[in-house]
mmCIF file of C-alpha atoms and ligand atoms in Angstrom:
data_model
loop_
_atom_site.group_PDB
_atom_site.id
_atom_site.type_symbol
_atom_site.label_atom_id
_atom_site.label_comp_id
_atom_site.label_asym_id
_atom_site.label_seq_id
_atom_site.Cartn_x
_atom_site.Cartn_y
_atom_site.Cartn_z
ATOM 1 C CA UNK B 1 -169.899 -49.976 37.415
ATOM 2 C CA UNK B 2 -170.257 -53.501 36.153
ATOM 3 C CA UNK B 3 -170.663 -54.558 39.669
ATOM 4 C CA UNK B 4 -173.704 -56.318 41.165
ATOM 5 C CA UNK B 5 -173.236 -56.816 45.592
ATOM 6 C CA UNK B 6 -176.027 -59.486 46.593
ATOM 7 C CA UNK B 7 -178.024 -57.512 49.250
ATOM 8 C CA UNK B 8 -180.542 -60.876 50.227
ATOM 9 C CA UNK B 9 -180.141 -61.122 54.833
ATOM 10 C CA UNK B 10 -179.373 -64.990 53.892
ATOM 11 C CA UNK B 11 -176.755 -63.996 51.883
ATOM 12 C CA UNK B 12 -174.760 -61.847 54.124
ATOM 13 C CA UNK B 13 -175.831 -64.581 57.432
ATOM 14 C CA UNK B 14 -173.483 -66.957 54.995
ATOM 15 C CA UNK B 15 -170.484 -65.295 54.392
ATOM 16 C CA UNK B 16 -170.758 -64.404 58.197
ATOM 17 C CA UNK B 17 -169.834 -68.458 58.492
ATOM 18 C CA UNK B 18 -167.696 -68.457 55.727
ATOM 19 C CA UNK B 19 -165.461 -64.949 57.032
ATOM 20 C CA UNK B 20 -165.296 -67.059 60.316
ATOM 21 C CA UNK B 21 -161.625 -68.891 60.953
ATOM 22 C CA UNK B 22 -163.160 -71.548 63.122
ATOM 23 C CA UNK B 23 -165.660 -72.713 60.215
ATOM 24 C CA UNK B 24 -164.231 -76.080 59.198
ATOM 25 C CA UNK B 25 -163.644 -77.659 55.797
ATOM 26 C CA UNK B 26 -166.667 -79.443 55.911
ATOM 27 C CA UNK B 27 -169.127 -76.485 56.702
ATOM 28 C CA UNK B 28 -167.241 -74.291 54.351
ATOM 29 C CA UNK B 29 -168.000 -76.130 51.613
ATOM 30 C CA UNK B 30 -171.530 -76.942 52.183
ATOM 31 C CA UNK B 31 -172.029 -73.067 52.626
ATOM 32 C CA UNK B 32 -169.823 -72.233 49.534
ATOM 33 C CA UNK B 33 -172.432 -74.345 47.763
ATOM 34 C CA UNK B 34 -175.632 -72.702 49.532
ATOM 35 C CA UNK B 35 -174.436 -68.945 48.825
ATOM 36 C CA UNK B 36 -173.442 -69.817 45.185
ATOM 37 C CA UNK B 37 -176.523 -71.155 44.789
ATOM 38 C CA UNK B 38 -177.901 -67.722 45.315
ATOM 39 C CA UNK B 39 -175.287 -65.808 43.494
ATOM 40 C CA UNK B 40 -175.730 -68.260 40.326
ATOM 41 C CA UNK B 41 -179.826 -66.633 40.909
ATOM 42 C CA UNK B 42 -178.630 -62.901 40.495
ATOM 43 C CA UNK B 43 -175.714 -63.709 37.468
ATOM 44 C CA UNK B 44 -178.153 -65.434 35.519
ATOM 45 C CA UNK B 45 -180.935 -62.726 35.535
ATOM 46 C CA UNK B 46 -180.568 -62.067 32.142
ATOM 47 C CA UNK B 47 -179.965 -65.134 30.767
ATOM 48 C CA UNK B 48 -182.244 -65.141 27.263
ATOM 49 C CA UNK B 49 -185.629 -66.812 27.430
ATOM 50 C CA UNK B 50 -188.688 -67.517 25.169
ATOM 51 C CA UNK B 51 -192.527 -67.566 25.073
ATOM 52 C CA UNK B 52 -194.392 -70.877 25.481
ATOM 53 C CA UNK B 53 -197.653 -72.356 25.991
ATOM 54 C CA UNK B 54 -198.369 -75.209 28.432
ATOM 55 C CA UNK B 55 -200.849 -77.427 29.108
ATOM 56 C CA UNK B 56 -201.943 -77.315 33.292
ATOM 57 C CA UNK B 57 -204.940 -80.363 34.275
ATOM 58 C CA UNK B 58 -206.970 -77.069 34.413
ATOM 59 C CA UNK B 59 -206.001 -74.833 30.745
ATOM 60 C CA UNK B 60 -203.771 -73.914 28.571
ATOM 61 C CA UNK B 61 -201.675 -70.821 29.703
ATOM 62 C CA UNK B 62 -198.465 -68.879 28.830
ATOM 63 C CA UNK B 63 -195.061 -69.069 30.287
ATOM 64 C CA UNK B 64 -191.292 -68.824 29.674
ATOM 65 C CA UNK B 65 -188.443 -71.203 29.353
ATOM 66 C CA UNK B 66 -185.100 -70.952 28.930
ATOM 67 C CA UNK B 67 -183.796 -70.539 24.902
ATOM 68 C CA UNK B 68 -180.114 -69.741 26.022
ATOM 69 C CA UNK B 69 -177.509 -72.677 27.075
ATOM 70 C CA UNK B 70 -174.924 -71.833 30.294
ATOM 71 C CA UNK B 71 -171.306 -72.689 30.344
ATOM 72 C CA UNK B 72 -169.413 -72.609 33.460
ATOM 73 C CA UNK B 73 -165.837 -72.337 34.137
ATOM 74 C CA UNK B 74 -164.512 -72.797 37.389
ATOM 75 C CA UNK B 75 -161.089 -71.449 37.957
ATOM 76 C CA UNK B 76 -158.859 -73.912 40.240
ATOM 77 C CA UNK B 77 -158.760 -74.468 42.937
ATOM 78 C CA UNK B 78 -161.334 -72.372 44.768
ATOM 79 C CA UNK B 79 -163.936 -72.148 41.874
ATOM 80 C CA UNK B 80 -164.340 -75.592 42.105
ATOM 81 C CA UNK B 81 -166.053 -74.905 45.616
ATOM 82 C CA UNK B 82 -168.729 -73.311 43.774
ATOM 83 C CA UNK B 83 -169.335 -75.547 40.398
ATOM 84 C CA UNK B 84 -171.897 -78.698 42.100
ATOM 85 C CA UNK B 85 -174.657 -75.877 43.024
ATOM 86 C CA UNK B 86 -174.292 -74.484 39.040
ATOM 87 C CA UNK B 87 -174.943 -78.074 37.693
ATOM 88 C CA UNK B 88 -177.444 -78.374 40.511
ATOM 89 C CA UNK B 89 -179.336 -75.426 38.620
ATOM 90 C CA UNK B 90 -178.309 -76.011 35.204
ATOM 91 C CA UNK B 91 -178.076 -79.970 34.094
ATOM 92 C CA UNK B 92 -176.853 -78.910 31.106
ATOM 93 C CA UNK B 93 -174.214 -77.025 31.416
ATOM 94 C CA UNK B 94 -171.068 -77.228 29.140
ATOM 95 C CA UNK B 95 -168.293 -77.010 31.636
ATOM 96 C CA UNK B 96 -164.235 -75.936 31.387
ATOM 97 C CA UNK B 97 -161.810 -75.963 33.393
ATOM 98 C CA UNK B 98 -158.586 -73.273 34.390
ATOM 99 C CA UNK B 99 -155.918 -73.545 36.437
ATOM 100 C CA UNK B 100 -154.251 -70.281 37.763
ATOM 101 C CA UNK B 101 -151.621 -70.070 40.929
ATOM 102 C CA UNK B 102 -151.055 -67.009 42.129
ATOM 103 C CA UNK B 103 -147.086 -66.786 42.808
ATOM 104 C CA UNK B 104 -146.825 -66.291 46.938
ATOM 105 C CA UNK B 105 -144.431 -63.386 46.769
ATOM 106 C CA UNK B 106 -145.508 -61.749 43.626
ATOM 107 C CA UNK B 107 -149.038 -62.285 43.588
ATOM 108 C CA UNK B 108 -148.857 -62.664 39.613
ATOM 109 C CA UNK B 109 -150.988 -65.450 38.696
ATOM 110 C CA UNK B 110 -149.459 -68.133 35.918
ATOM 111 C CA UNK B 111 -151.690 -70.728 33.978
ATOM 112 C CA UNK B 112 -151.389 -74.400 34.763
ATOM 113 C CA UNK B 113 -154.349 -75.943 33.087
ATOM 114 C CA UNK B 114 -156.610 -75.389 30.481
ATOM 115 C CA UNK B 115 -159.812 -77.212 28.845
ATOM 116 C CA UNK B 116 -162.595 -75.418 27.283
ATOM 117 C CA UNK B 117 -165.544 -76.438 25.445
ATOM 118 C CA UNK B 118 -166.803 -74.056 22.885
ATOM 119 C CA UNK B 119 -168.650 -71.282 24.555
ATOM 120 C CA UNK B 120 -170.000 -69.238 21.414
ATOM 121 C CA UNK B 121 -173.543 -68.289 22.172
ATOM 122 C CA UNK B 122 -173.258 -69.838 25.325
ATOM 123 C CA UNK B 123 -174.364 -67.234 28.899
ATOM 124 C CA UNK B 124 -170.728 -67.907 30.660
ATOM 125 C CA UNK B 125 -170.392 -67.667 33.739
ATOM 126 C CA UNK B 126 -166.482 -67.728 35.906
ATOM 127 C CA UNK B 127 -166.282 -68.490 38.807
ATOM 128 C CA UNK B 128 -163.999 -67.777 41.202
ATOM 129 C CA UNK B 129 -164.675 -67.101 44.518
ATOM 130 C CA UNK B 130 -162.191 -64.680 45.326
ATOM 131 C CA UNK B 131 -161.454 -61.212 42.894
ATOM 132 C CA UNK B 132 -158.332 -59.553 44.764
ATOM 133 C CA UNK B 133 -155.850 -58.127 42.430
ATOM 134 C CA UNK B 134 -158.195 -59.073 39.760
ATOM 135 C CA UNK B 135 -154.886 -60.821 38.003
ATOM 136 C CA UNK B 136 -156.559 -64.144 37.984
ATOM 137 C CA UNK B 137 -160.040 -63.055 36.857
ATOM 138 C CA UNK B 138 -158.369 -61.032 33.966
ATOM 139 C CA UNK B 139 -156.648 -64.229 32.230
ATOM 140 C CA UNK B 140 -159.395 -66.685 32.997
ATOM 141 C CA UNK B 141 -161.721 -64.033 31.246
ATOM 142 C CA UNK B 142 -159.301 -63.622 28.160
ATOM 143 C CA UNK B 143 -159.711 -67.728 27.763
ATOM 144 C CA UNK B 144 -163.101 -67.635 28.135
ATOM 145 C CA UNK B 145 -163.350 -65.002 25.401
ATOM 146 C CA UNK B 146 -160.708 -66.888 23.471
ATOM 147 C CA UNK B 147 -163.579 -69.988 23.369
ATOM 148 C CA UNK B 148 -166.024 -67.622 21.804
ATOM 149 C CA UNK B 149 -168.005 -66.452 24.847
ATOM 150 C CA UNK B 150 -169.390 -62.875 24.308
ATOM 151 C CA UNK B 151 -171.960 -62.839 27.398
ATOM 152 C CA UNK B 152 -169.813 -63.526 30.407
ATOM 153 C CA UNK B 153 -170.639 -63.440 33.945
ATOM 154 C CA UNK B 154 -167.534 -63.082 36.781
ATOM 155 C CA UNK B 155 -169.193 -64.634 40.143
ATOM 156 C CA UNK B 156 -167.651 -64.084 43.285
ATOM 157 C CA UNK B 157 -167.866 -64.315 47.267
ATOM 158 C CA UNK B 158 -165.747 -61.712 47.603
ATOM 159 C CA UNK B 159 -164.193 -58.901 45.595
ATOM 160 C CA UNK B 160 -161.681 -55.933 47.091
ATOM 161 C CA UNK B 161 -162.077 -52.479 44.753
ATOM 162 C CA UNK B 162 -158.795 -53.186 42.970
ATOM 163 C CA UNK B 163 -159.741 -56.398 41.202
ATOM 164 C CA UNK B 164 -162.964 -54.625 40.321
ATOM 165 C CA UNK B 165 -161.141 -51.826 39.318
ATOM 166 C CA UNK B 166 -158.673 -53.913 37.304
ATOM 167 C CA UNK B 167 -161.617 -56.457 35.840
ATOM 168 C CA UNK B 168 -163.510 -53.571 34.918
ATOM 169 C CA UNK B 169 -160.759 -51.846 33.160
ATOM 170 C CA UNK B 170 -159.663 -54.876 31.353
ATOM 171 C CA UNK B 171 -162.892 -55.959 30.342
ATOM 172 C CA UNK B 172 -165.622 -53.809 30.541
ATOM 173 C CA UNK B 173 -168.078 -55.632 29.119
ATOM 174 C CA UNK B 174 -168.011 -58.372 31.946
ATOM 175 C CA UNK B 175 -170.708 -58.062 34.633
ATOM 176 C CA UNK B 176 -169.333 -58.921 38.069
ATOM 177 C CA UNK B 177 -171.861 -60.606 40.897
ATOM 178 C CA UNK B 178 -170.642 -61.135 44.329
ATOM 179 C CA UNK B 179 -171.407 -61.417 47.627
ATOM 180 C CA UNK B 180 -169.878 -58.351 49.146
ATOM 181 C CA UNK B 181 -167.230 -56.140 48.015
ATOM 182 C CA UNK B 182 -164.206 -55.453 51.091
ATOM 183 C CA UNK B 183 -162.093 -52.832 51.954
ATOM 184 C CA UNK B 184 -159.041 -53.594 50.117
ATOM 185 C CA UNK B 185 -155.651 -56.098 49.648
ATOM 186 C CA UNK B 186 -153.119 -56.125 52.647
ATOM 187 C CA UNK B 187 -149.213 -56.597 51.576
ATOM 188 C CA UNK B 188 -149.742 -59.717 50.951
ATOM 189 C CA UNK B 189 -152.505 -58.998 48.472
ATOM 190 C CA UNK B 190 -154.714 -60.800 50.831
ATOM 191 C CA UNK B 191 -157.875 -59.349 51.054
ATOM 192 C CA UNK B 192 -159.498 -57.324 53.815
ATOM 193 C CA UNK B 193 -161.255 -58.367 55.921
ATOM 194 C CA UNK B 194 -161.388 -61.110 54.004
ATOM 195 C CA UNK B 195 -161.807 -65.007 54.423
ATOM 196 C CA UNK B 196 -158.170 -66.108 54.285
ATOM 197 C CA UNK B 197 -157.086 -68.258 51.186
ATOM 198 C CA UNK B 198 -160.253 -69.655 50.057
ATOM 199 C CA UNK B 199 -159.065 -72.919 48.571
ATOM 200 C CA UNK B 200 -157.274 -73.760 51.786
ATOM 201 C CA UNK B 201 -160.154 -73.291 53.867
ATOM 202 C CA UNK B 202 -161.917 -75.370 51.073
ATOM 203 C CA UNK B 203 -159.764 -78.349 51.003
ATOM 204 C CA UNK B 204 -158.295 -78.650 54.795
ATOM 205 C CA UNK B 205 -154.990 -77.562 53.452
ATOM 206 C CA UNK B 206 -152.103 -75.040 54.471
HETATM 207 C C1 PRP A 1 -156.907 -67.408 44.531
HETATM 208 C C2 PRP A 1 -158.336 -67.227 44.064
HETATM 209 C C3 PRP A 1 -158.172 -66.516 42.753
HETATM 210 C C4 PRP A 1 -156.964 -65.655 43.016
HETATM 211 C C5 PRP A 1 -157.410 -64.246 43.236
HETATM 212 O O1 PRP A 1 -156.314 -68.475 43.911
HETATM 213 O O2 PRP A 1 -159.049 -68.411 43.960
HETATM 214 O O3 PRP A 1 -157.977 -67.395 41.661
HETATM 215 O O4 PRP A 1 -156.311 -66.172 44.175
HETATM 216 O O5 PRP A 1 -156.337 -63.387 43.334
HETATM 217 P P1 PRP A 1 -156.033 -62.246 42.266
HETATM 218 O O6 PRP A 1 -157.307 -61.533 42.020
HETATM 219 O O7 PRP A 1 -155.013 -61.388 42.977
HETATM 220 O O8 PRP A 1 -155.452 -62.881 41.039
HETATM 221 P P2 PRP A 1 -154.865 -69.039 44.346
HETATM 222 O O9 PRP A 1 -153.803 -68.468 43.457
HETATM 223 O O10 PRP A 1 -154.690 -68.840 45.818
HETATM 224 O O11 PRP A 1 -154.969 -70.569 43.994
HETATM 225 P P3 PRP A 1 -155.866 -71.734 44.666
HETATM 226 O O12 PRP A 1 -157.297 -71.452 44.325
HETATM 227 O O13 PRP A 1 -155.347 -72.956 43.998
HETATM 228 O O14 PRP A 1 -155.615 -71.733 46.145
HETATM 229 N N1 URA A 2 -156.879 -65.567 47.175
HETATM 230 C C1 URA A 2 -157.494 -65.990 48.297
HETATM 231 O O1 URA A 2 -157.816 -67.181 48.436
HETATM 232 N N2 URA A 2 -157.753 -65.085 49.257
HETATM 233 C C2 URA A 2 -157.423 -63.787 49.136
HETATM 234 O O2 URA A 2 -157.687 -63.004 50.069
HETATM 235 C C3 URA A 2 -156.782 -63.365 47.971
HETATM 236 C C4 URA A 2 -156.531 -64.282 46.987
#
């Protein structure tokens, strides 16, 4: 399976705070920011790097910097949650922007916005922090792919087995990273246990 669950103590003490109902806007965010810092570690493992040389005030010796650029495309709302700790990491990031809504009754997502830069040869990642039915995460990828990415990251807080399921069966070739991986959707296709609707609890809204 394409899917990486961060195992780091910090990690999991996070999404204890963000899983909680009486962590407020404020605090959600800043720890959106902290754990996707660490998430952004784990996706980007294999992001390509080179051979130099550099001079220390004590000798020459060999090291390694990075010969691959990252784009990163938040997918709106929530994914904007995670996108200041990316550009924290990465200055240079070329960054897009989706907008999905999942209909409330359906659960079907439909596009509202779209602005990519051209991603060919770029490591990609997607974020979003939430993979439920995996709906969302399927079209954002088929954009993504659509702006030439080939090496594409899906980064999540958390992911429920059927978006998984679905992500990995409608594009295998897309690694997925989160921070844990739940029990499953409820009839809503909510998932369980869950955080509740992650841009709401982002933004103050409901
Ligand atoms: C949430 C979330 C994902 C989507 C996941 O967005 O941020 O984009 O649901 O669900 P899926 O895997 O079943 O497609 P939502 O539609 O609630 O929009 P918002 O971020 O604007 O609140
Ligand atoms: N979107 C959310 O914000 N939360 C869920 O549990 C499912 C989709």
């Amino acid at each position: 399976m394409a899917l990486t669950v961060l195992t780091h103590p910090l990690a999991a003490h996070l999404l204890v705070r963000l899983r909680d109902k009486s962590t407020p806007p404020d605090q959600f965010r800043r720890t959106t920011s902290i754990l996707t810092t660490l998430l952004v570690l784990e996706a980007t493992r294999t992001i390509a790097y080179a051979e130099t040389h550099v001079a220390t005030p004590i000798k020459i010796t060999s090291g390694q910097i990075l010969s691959q650029a990252l784009g990163a495309v938040p997918v709106l709302r929530a994914g904007l949650g995670m996108l200041d700790s990316v550009v924290q990491l990465f200055p240079d990031v070329a960054v897009g922007y989706i907008g999905l809504v999942r209909d409330e009754t359906t659960a079907v997502a439909s596009r509202y916005y779209r602005k990519l830069p051209d991603l060919k040869g770029r490591f990609t990642l997607c974020l979003d922090p939430m993979l439920a039915t995996g709906g969302s995460a399927t079209q954002a990828i088929e954009m993504i792919k659509a702006a030439g990415a080939t090496n594409i990251v899906m980064v999540c807080v958390v992911a429920a087995p059927q978006g998984v399921a679905q992500l990995t069966h409608t594009h295998p070739d897309v690694q997925i990273v989160s921070a844990a991986l739940d029990e499953g959707l409820d009839d809503r296709r909510f998932i369980v246990p869950g955080l509740g609707d992650f841009g709401d609890r982002l933004y103050g809204t409901e």
